[in-house]
Amino acid sequence: MVENMSNNVIFITGHKNPDTDSICSAIGYAALKGEGYVAGRAGDVNPETQFVLDHFGLKAPELLQNVAGSEIILVDHNEAGQAVDGLADARIVEILDHHKIGGLQTSEPILFCNIPVGCTATIVTMFYQQSGKKPEPAVAGALCSAILSDTLAFRSPTCTEMDKAAARELAAIAGMEDVEAYAKEMFVAGSNLGSKTEKEILYLDFKKFTSGNTTFGVGQVTSMSGGELQQLKPRMQAYMQESMAEHGVDMLFLMLTDIMDESTDLIYCGPGADQAVKAAFTSDAADRTYLKGVMSRKKQIVPQLTEALK
Ligand code: MN
Ligand code: MN
Protein backbone atom coordinates (compact mmCIF):
# COMPACT_ATOMS: atom_id res chain seq x y z
CA MET A 1 0.00 0.00 0.00
CA VAL A 2 1.34 3.40 -0.98
CA GLU A 3 -0.01 6.37 0.88
CA ASN A 4 2.79 8.87 0.98
CA MET A 5 3.81 9.31 -2.59
CA SER A 6 7.41 9.84 -3.41
CA ASN A 7 8.20 12.73 -5.69
CA ASN A 8 10.91 10.75 -7.37
CA VAL A 9 8.88 8.18 -9.22
CA ILE A 10 6.24 8.29 -11.89
CA PHE A 11 3.40 5.86 -11.29
CA ILE A 12 1.78 4.03 -14.17
CA THR A 13 -1.73 2.82 -13.47
CA GLY A 14 -4.87 1.53 -15.10
CA HIS A 15 -8.45 2.14 -14.02
CA LYS A 16 -10.34 1.28 -10.84
CA ASN A 17 -11.69 -2.26 -10.66
CA PRO A 18 -8.63 -3.15 -12.70
CA ASP A 19 -8.80 -5.85 -15.34
CA THR A 20 -5.95 -7.82 -16.83
CA ASP A 21 -5.18 -5.06 -19.37
CA SER A 22 -5.01 -2.35 -16.69
CA ILE A 23 -2.61 -4.40 -14.57
CA CYS A 24 -0.46 -5.93 -17.30
CA SER A 25 -0.15 -2.79 -19.43
CA ALA A 26 1.04 -0.93 -16.32
CA ILE A 27 3.61 -3.68 -15.66
CA GLY A 28 4.70 -3.80 -19.30
CA TYR A 29 4.97 -0.06 -19.76
CA ALA A 30 6.83 0.44 -16.46
CA ALA A 31 9.32 -2.26 -17.55
CA LEU A 32 9.84 -0.49 -20.87
CA LYS A 33 10.28 2.97 -19.30
CA GLY A 34 12.72 1.58 -16.74
CA GLU A 35 14.16 3.38 -13.75
CA GLY A 36 11.94 5.92 -12.06
CA TYR A 37 8.72 4.36 -13.31
CA VAL A 38 6.61 2.19 -11.01
CA ALA A 39 3.60 0.09 -11.98
CA GLY A 40 0.60 0.77 -9.78
CA ARG A 41 -2.98 -0.41 -9.56
CA ALA A 42 -6.20 1.32 -8.60
CA GLY A 43 -7.86 -1.62 -6.87
CA ASP A 44 -7.81 -5.32 -6.08
CA VAL A 45 -6.43 -7.85 -8.54
CA ASN A 46 -9.27 -9.91 -10.00
CA PRO A 47 -9.10 -13.73 -10.22
CA GLU A 48 -8.28 -13.75 -13.93
CA THR A 49 -5.39 -11.34 -13.48
CA GLN A 50 -4.14 -13.25 -10.43
CA PHE A 51 -4.01 -16.37 -12.60
CA VAL A 52 -1.89 -14.46 -15.14
CA LEU A 53 0.49 -13.07 -12.51
CA ASP A 54 0.91 -16.50 -10.92
CA HIS A 55 1.38 -18.18 -14.29
CA PHE A 56 4.25 -15.88 -15.25
CA GLY A 57 5.67 -15.42 -11.77
CA LEU A 58 5.00 -11.68 -11.62
CA LYS A 59 4.20 -9.54 -8.59
CA ALA A 60 1.06 -7.43 -8.50
CA PRO A 61 1.73 -3.70 -8.96
CA GLU A 62 1.62 -1.45 -5.89
CA LEU A 63 -1.84 -0.51 -4.68
CA LEU A 64 -2.29 3.25 -5.07
CA GLN A 65 -4.67 4.81 -2.55
CA ASN A 66 -4.40 8.43 -3.55
CA VAL A 67 -2.13 9.96 -6.18
CA ALA A 68 -2.51 13.64 -5.22
CA GLY A 69 0.83 15.39 -5.71
CA SER A 70 2.28 12.61 -7.86
CA GLU A 71 3.26 12.36 -11.47
CA ILE A 72 1.23 9.72 -13.17
CA ILE A 73 0.80 7.87 -16.45
CA LEU A 74 -2.65 6.51 -17.19
CA VAL A 75 -3.07 3.31 -19.14
CA ASP A 76 -6.32 1.70 -20.29
CA HIS A 77 -8.58 4.66 -19.36
CA ASN A 78 -8.86 8.40 -19.81
CA GLU A 79 -11.92 9.32 -17.73
CA ALA A 80 -11.73 10.93 -14.31
CA GLY A 81 -14.66 8.82 -13.10
CA GLN A 82 -12.69 5.61 -13.67
CA ALA A 83 -9.38 6.86 -12.31
CA VAL A 84 -7.54 6.39 -9.04
CA ASP A 85 -8.43 8.82 -6.22
CA GLY A 86 -6.52 12.09 -6.14
CA LEU A 87 -6.09 12.33 -9.90
CA ALA A 88 -7.41 15.92 -9.96
CA ASP A 89 -4.40 16.92 -7.82
CA ALA A 90 -1.86 14.81 -9.69
CA ARG A 91 0.13 15.69 -12.80
CA ILE A 92 -0.78 13.43 -15.72
CA VAL A 93 2.34 13.05 -17.86
CA GLU A 94 1.14 10.48 -20.43
CA ILE A 95 -1.97 8.54 -21.40
CA LEU A 96 -2.01 5.28 -23.37
CA ASP A 97 -5.50 4.07 -24.11
CA HIS A 98 -7.98 2.47 -26.49
CA HIS A 99 -11.29 3.88 -25.25
CA LYS A 100 -13.47 6.83 -26.15
CA ILE A 101 -12.07 10.20 -25.15
CA GLY A 102 -13.60 10.91 -21.78
CA GLY A 103 -13.03 14.57 -20.95
CA LEU A 104 -9.80 14.76 -18.94
CA GLN A 105 -7.90 18.03 -19.18
CA THR A 106 -4.22 18.79 -18.66
CA SER A 107 -2.46 22.11 -18.17
CA GLU A 108 0.38 21.33 -20.56
CA PRO A 109 0.98 19.20 -23.65
CA ILE A 110 1.41 15.49 -22.93
CA LEU A 111 1.88 12.26 -24.85
CA PHE A 112 -1.71 11.10 -25.38
CA CYS A 113 -1.75 7.95 -27.47
CA ASN A 114 -5.25 6.64 -28.04
CA ILE A 115 -5.59 4.00 -30.76
CA PRO A 116 -8.84 2.13 -31.39
CA VAL A 117 -7.30 -1.32 -31.09
CA GLY A 118 -8.57 -4.16 -28.91
CA CYS A 119 -6.20 -3.67 -25.99
CA THR A 120 -3.83 -1.16 -24.39
CA ALA A 121 -1.18 -3.91 -24.25
CA THR A 122 -1.12 -3.81 -28.06
CA ILE A 123 -0.15 -0.12 -27.85
CA VAL A 124 2.49 -0.92 -25.22
CA THR A 125 3.86 -3.59 -27.57
CA MET A 126 3.98 -0.98 -30.34
CA PHE A 127 6.09 1.24 -28.05
CA TYR A 128 8.47 -1.66 -27.43
CA GLN A 129 8.83 -2.13 -31.18
CA GLN A 130 9.47 1.59 -31.70
CA SER A 131 12.21 1.58 -29.08
CA GLY A 132 13.84 -1.54 -30.52
CA LYS A 133 13.47 -3.35 -27.18
CA LYS A 134 11.90 -6.69 -26.37
CA PRO A 135 9.97 -7.38 -23.18
CA GLU A 136 11.23 -10.06 -20.79
CA PRO A 137 9.40 -13.38 -21.38
CA ALA A 138 7.23 -12.99 -18.25
CA VAL A 139 6.27 -9.45 -19.21
CA ALA A 140 5.56 -10.57 -22.77
CA GLY A 141 3.30 -13.29 -21.36
CA ALA A 142 1.44 -10.76 -19.25
CA LEU A 143 0.97 -8.40 -22.21
CA CYS A 144 -0.20 -11.30 -24.38
CA SER A 145 -2.67 -12.30 -21.65
CA ALA A 146 -4.06 -8.76 -21.61
CA ILE A 147 -4.71 -8.94 -25.35
CA LEU A 148 -6.40 -12.34 -24.99
CA SER A 149 -8.48 -10.98 -22.12
CA ASP A 150 -9.64 -7.75 -23.76
CA THR A 151 -10.34 -9.37 -27.14
CA LEU A 152 -11.87 -12.52 -25.60
CA ALA A 153 -9.21 -14.51 -27.42
CA PHE A 154 -9.66 -12.55 -30.68
CA ARG A 155 -13.45 -13.07 -30.73
CA SER A 156 -14.53 -9.55 -29.77
CA PRO A 157 -15.43 -7.13 -32.57
CA THR A 158 -12.89 -4.74 -31.00
CA CYS A 159 -10.05 -7.06 -32.03
CA THR A 160 -7.85 -5.80 -34.88
CA GLU A 161 -5.01 -7.25 -36.98
CA MET A 162 -2.63 -5.21 -34.82
CA ASP A 163 -3.82 -7.03 -31.71
CA LYS A 164 -3.39 -10.42 -33.36
CA ALA A 165 0.09 -9.59 -34.64
CA ALA A 166 1.16 -8.22 -31.24
CA ALA A 167 -0.21 -11.30 -29.45
CA ARG A 168 1.65 -13.64 -31.83
CA GLU A 169 4.92 -11.84 -31.27
CA LEU A 170 4.46 -11.72 -27.49
CA ALA A 171 3.46 -15.40 -27.32
CA ALA A 172 6.65 -16.31 -29.16
CA ILE A 173 8.80 -14.30 -26.73
CA ALA A 174 6.98 -15.82 -23.74
CA GLY A 175 7.22 -19.34 -25.12
CA MET A 176 3.45 -19.84 -25.08
CA GLU A 177 2.79 -22.80 -27.33
CA ASP A 178 -0.98 -23.08 -27.39
CA VAL A 179 -2.42 -19.61 -26.94
CA GLU A 180 -6.05 -20.71 -27.33
CA ALA A 181 -5.70 -23.38 -24.63
CA TYR A 182 -3.98 -20.90 -22.34
CA ALA A 183 -6.78 -18.36 -22.91
CA LYS A 184 -9.39 -20.97 -21.93
CA GLU A 185 -7.55 -21.73 -18.72
CA MET A 186 -7.31 -18.01 -17.98
CA PHE A 187 -11.04 -17.44 -18.61
CA VAL A 188 -12.01 -20.38 -16.43
CA ALA A 189 -9.84 -19.00 -13.62
CA GLY A 190 -11.47 -15.60 -14.13
CA SER A 191 -15.04 -16.80 -14.04
CA ASN A 192 -14.47 -18.98 -11.02
CA LEU A 193 -16.99 -17.02 -9.02
CA GLY A 194 -17.01 -19.64 -6.27
CA SER A 195 -17.73 -18.03 -2.94
CA LYS A 196 -17.97 -14.48 -4.26
CA THR A 197 -20.83 -12.30 -3.05
CA GLU A 198 -23.18 -10.66 -5.54
CA LYS A 199 -21.56 -7.32 -4.82
CA GLU A 200 -18.08 -8.70 -5.55
CA ILE A 201 -19.33 -10.19 -8.80
CA LEU A 202 -20.93 -6.91 -9.89
CA TYR A 203 -17.69 -5.02 -9.21
CA LEU A 204 -15.27 -7.54 -10.75
CA ASP A 205 -15.27 -5.48 -13.93
CA PHE A 206 -17.41 -2.38 -13.43
CA LYS A 207 -17.28 1.11 -14.94
CA LYS A 208 -19.32 4.27 -14.51
CA PHE A 209 -20.41 6.49 -17.38
CA THR A 210 -22.41 9.69 -17.78
CA SER A 211 -24.81 10.74 -20.52
CA GLY A 212 -26.61 14.04 -20.15
CA ASN A 213 -27.82 14.07 -16.54
CA THR A 214 -27.79 10.31 -16.20
CA THR A 215 -25.01 8.37 -14.51
CA PHE A 216 -24.97 4.67 -15.24
CA GLY A 217 -22.78 1.76 -14.23
CA VAL A 218 -22.01 -1.19 -16.49
CA GLY A 219 -20.50 -4.38 -15.13
CA GLN A 220 -19.41 -7.37 -17.17
CA VAL A 221 -19.00 -11.01 -16.24
CA THR A 222 -17.46 -13.18 -18.94
CA SER A 223 -17.60 -16.94 -18.79
CA MET A 224 -16.80 -20.00 -20.86
CA SER A 225 -19.92 -21.58 -19.38
CA GLY A 226 -23.38 -20.42 -20.41
CA GLY A 227 -24.89 -22.59 -17.68
CA GLU A 228 -22.93 -20.76 -15.01
CA LEU A 229 -24.22 -17.42 -16.32
CA GLN A 230 -27.84 -18.59 -16.37
CA GLN A 231 -27.51 -19.67 -12.74
CA LEU A 232 -26.04 -16.31 -11.89
CA LYS A 233 -28.75 -14.30 -13.66
CA PRO A 234 -31.64 -14.46 -11.14
CA ARG A 235 -29.23 -14.01 -8.23
CA MET A 236 -27.73 -10.88 -9.73
CA GLN A 237 -31.11 -9.50 -10.82
CA ALA A 238 -32.43 -9.75 -7.28
CA TYR A 239 -29.27 -8.26 -5.79
CA MET A 240 -29.20 -5.32 -8.20
CA GLN A 241 -32.84 -4.50 -7.49
CA GLU A 242 -32.45 -4.47 -3.72
CA SER A 243 -29.07 -2.70 -3.63
CA MET A 244 -29.81 -0.13 -6.35
CA ALA A 245 -29.53 2.86 -3.97
CA GLU A 246 -26.01 1.89 -2.81
CA HIS A 247 -24.16 2.26 -6.08
CA GLY A 248 -24.40 6.00 -6.66
CA VAL A 249 -25.79 5.63 -10.18
CA ASP A 250 -29.20 6.20 -11.78
CA MET A 251 -29.10 2.94 -13.70
CA LEU A 252 -27.24 -0.29 -13.30
CA PHE A 253 -26.43 -2.73 -16.12
CA LEU A 254 -24.68 -6.08 -16.00
CA MET A 255 -23.46 -7.90 -19.09
CA LEU A 256 -23.42 -11.69 -18.74
CA THR A 257 -21.13 -12.49 -21.65
CA ASP A 258 -20.89 -16.06 -22.92
CA ILE A 259 -17.53 -16.38 -24.68
CA MET A 260 -18.35 -19.64 -26.48
CA ASP A 261 -21.81 -18.50 -27.65
CA GLU A 262 -20.40 -15.04 -28.49
CA SER A 263 -23.39 -13.33 -26.90
CA THR A 264 -24.42 -11.21 -23.95
CA ASP A 265 -27.43 -11.38 -21.68
CA LEU A 266 -27.97 -7.85 -20.40
CA ILE A 267 -29.68 -7.41 -17.03
CA TYR A 268 -30.42 -4.02 -15.56
CA CYS A 269 -32.38 -1.94 -13.08
CA GLY A 270 -33.14 1.65 -12.18
CA PRO A 271 -35.85 4.04 -13.38
CA GLY A 272 -35.74 4.44 -17.16
CA ALA A 273 -33.31 1.58 -17.73
CA ASP A 274 -35.91 -0.57 -19.46
CA GLN A 275 -36.77 2.29 -21.81
CA ALA A 276 -33.09 2.95 -22.53
CA VAL A 277 -32.50 -0.71 -23.38
CA LYS A 278 -35.55 -0.72 -25.69
CA ALA A 279 -34.22 2.36 -27.48
CA ALA A 280 -30.64 1.13 -27.64
CA PHE A 281 -31.01 -2.47 -28.76
CA THR A 282 -33.22 -4.23 -31.22
CA SER A 283 -33.05 -7.94 -30.65
CA ASP A 284 -35.21 -10.52 -32.39
CA ALA A 285 -34.82 -12.96 -29.55
CA ALA A 286 -37.90 -13.76 -27.48
CA ASP A 287 -35.90 -12.61 -24.49
CA ARG A 288 -35.08 -9.09 -25.64
CA THR A 289 -32.01 -8.78 -23.46
CA TYR A 290 -30.25 -11.69 -25.16
CA LEU A 291 -27.86 -9.92 -27.54
CA LYS A 292 -26.25 -12.28 -30.04
CA GLY A 293 -22.81 -11.19 -31.22
CA VAL A 294 -22.47 -8.60 -28.46
CA MET A 295 -19.32 -8.99 -26.37
CA SER A 296 -17.79 -5.53 -26.08
CA ARG A 297 -18.92 -3.02 -23.48
CA LYS A 298 -17.02 -0.14 -25.03
CA LYS A 299 -18.16 -0.76 -28.58
CA GLN A 300 -21.53 -2.48 -28.40
CA ILE A 301 -23.12 -1.37 -25.12
CA VAL A 302 -21.88 2.01 -23.85
CA PRO A 303 -22.20 4.03 -27.12
CA GLN A 304 -25.73 2.69 -27.68
CA LEU A 305 -26.83 3.43 -24.11
CA THR A 306 -25.15 6.84 -24.16
CA GLU A 307 -27.03 7.73 -27.33
CA ALA A 308 -30.34 6.39 -26.00
CA LEU A 309 -29.98 8.39 -22.78
CA LYS A 310 -29.17 11.73 -24.42
MN1 MN B 1 -9.71 -2.19 -18.92
MN1 MN C 1 -8.25 -2.44 -22.17
PDB file of N, CA and C in Angstrom, residues 198 202 206 217 219 233-247 251-256 266-270:
ATOM      1  N   GLU A 198     -22.615 -11.334  -4.383  1.00  0.00           N
ATOM      2  CA  GLU A 198     -23.180 -10.660  -5.544  1.00  0.00           C
ATOM      3  C   GLU A 198     -22.493  -9.323  -5.774  1.00  0.00           C
ATOM      4  N   LEU A 202     -20.564  -8.114  -9.148  1.00  0.00           N
ATOM      5  CA  LEU A 202     -20.928  -6.905  -9.893  1.00  0.00           C
ATOM      6  C   LEU A 202     -19.712  -6.018 -10.139  1.00  0.00           C
ATOM      7  N   PHE A 206     -16.294  -3.328 -13.497  1.00  0.00           N
ATOM      8  CA  PHE A 206     -17.410  -2.381 -13.426  1.00  0.00           C
ATOM      9  C   PHE A 206     -16.911  -0.986 -13.767  1.00  0.00           C
ATOM     10  N   GLY A 217     -23.888   2.686 -14.445  1.00  0.00           N
ATOM     11  CA  GLY A 217     -22.784   1.760 -14.234  1.00  0.00           C
ATOM     12  C   GLY A 217     -22.999   0.524 -15.083  1.00  0.00           C
ATOM     13  N   GLY A 219     -21.406  -3.303 -15.507  1.00  0.00           N
ATOM     14  CA  GLY A 219     -20.497  -4.379 -15.128  1.00  0.00           C
ATOM     15  C   GLY A 219     -20.493  -5.445 -16.217  1.00  0.00           C
ATOM     16  N   LYS A 233     -27.823 -15.359 -13.228  1.00  0.00           N
ATOM     17  CA  LYS A 233     -28.747 -14.296 -13.660  1.00  0.00           C
ATOM     18  C   LYS A 233     -29.802 -13.910 -12.616  1.00  0.00           C
ATOM     19  N   PRO A 234     -30.612 -14.868 -12.119  1.00  0.00           N
ATOM     20  CA  PRO A 234     -31.643 -14.462 -11.141  1.00  0.00           C
ATOM     21  C   PRO A 234     -31.049 -13.913  -9.848  1.00  0.00           C
ATOM     22  N   ARG A 235     -29.922 -14.486  -9.431  1.00  0.00           N
ATOM     23  CA  ARG A 235     -29.233 -14.010  -8.229  1.00  0.00           C
ATOM     24  C   ARG A 235     -28.827 -12.552  -8.378  1.00  0.00           C
ATOM     25  N   MET A 236     -28.231 -12.229  -9.517  1.00  0.00           N
ATOM     26  CA  MET A 236     -27.727 -10.876  -9.731  1.00  0.00           C
ATOM     27  C   MET A 236     -28.872  -9.890  -9.944  1.00  0.00           C
ATOM     28  N   GLN A 237     -29.940 -10.372 -10.625  1.00  0.00           N
ATOM     29  CA  GLN A 237     -31.109  -9.502 -10.822  1.00  0.00           C
ATOM     30  C   GLN A 237     -31.685  -9.077  -9.479  1.00  0.00           C
ATOM     31  N   ALA A 238     -31.857 -10.040  -8.594  1.00  0.00           N
ATOM     32  CA  ALA A 238     -32.426  -9.748  -7.279  1.00  0.00           C
ATOM     33  C   ALA A 238     -31.513  -8.812  -6.493  1.00  0.00           C
ATOM     34  N   TYR A 239     -30.217  -9.102  -6.523  1.00  0.00           N
ATOM     35  CA  TYR A 239     -29.269  -8.261  -5.790  1.00  0.00           C
ATOM     36  C   TYR A 239     -29.276  -6.824  -6.309  1.00  0.00           C
ATOM     37  N   MET A 240     -29.256  -6.666  -7.620  1.00  0.00           N
ATOM     38  CA  MET A 240     -29.200  -5.320  -8.205  1.00  0.00           C
ATOM     39  C   MET A 240     -30.436  -4.517  -7.836  1.00  0.00           C
ATOM     40  N   GLN A 241     -31.603  -5.175  -7.877  1.00  0.00           N
ATOM     41  CA  GLN A 241     -32.844  -4.497  -7.488  1.00  0.00           C
ATOM     42  C   GLN A 241     -32.759  -3.968  -6.055  1.00  0.00           C
ATOM     43  N   GLU A 242     -32.362  -4.853  -5.140  1.00  0.00           N
ATOM     44  CA  GLU A 242     -32.454  -4.469  -3.725  1.00  0.00           C
ATOM     45  C   GLU A 242     -31.320  -3.542  -3.285  1.00  0.00           C
ATOM     46  N   SER A 243     -30.211  -3.521  -4.050  1.00  0.00           N
ATOM     47  CA  SER A 243     -29.069  -2.701  -3.633  1.00  0.00           C
ATOM     48  C   SER A 243     -28.928  -1.441  -4.478  1.00  0.00           C
ATOM     49  N   MET A 244     -29.890  -1.225  -5.371  1.00  0.00           N
ATOM     50  CA  MET A 244     -29.805  -0.131  -6.351  1.00  0.00           C
ATOM     51  C   MET A 244     -29.310   1.183  -5.745  1.00  0.00           C
ATOM     52  N   ALA A 245     -29.836   1.552  -4.568  1.00  0.00           N
ATOM     53  CA  ALA A 245     -29.525   2.855  -3.970  1.00  0.00           C
ATOM     54  C   ALA A 245     -28.067   2.990  -3.533  1.00  0.00           C
ATOM     55  N   GLU A 246     -27.382   1.850  -3.348  1.00  0.00           N
ATOM     56  CA  GLU A 246     -26.010   1.887  -2.807  1.00  0.00           C
ATOM     57  C   GLU A 246     -24.934   2.276  -3.812  1.00  0.00           C
ATOM     58  N   HIS A 247     -25.240   2.216  -5.097  1.00  0.00           N
ATOM     59  CA  HIS A 247     -24.163   2.263  -6.082  1.00  0.00           C
ATOM     60  C   HIS A 247     -23.855   3.657  -6.621  1.00  0.00           C
ATOM     61  N   MET A 251     -28.769   4.230 -13.075  1.00  0.00           N
ATOM     62  CA  MET A 251     -29.104   2.945 -13.702  1.00  0.00           C
ATOM     63  C   MET A 251     -27.916   2.004 -13.580  1.00  0.00           C
ATOM     64  N   LEU A 252     -28.258   0.730 -13.483  1.00  0.00           N
ATOM     65  CA  LEU A 252     -27.238  -0.292 -13.302  1.00  0.00           C
ATOM     66  C   LEU A 252     -27.437  -1.366 -14.379  1.00  0.00           C
ATOM     67  N   PHE A 253     -26.358  -1.689 -15.082  1.00  0.00           N
ATOM     68  CA  PHE A 253     -26.428  -2.731 -16.117  1.00  0.00           C
ATOM     69  C   PHE A 253     -25.359  -3.784 -15.824  1.00  0.00           C
ATOM     70  N   LEU A 254     -25.678  -5.014 -16.123  1.00  0.00           N
ATOM     71  CA  LEU A 254     -24.679  -6.081 -16.000  1.00  0.00           C
ATOM     72  C   LEU A 254     -24.722  -6.957 -17.243  1.00  0.00           C
ATOM     73  N   MET A 255     -23.576  -7.049 -17.900  1.00  0.00           N
ATOM     74  CA  MET A 255     -23.457  -7.902 -19.090  1.00  0.00           C
ATOM     75  C   MET A 255     -23.019  -9.295 -18.647  1.00  0.00           C
ATOM     76  N   LEU A 256     -23.816 -10.293 -18.964  1.00  0.00           N
ATOM     77  CA  LEU A 256     -23.416 -11.686 -18.737  1.00  0.00           C
ATOM     78  C   LEU A 256     -22.968 -12.213 -20.096  1.00  0.00           C
ATOM     79  N   LEU A 266     -28.108  -9.127 -21.097  1.00  0.00           N
ATOM     80  CA  LEU A 266     -27.969  -7.846 -20.399  1.00  0.00           C
ATOM     81  C   LEU A 266     -29.059  -7.718 -19.342  1.00  0.00           C
ATOM     82  N   ILE A 267     -28.689  -7.650 -18.073  1.00  0.00           N
ATOM     83  CA  ILE A 267     -29.684  -7.413 -17.026  1.00  0.00           C
ATOM     84  C   ILE A 267     -29.460  -6.014 -16.463  1.00  0.00           C
ATOM     85  N   TYR A 268     -30.522  -5.436 -15.918  1.00  0.00           N
ATOM     86  CA  TYR A 268     -30.423  -4.019 -15.556  1.00  0.00           C
ATOM     87  C   TYR A 268     -31.495  -3.650 -14.549  1.00  0.00           C
ATOM     88  N   CYS A 269     -31.323  -2.494 -13.911  1.00  0.00           N
ATOM     89  CA  CYS A 269     -32.375  -1.942 -13.079  1.00  0.00           C
ATOM     90  C   CYS A 269     -32.180  -0.442 -12.921  1.00  0.00           C
ATOM     91  N   GLY A 270     -33.149   0.203 -12.329  1.00  0.00           N
ATOM     92  CA  GLY A 270     -33.142   1.651 -12.177  1.00  0.00           C
ATOM     93  C   GLY A 270     -34.214   2.269 -13.056  1.00  0.00           C
TER      94      GLY A 270
END
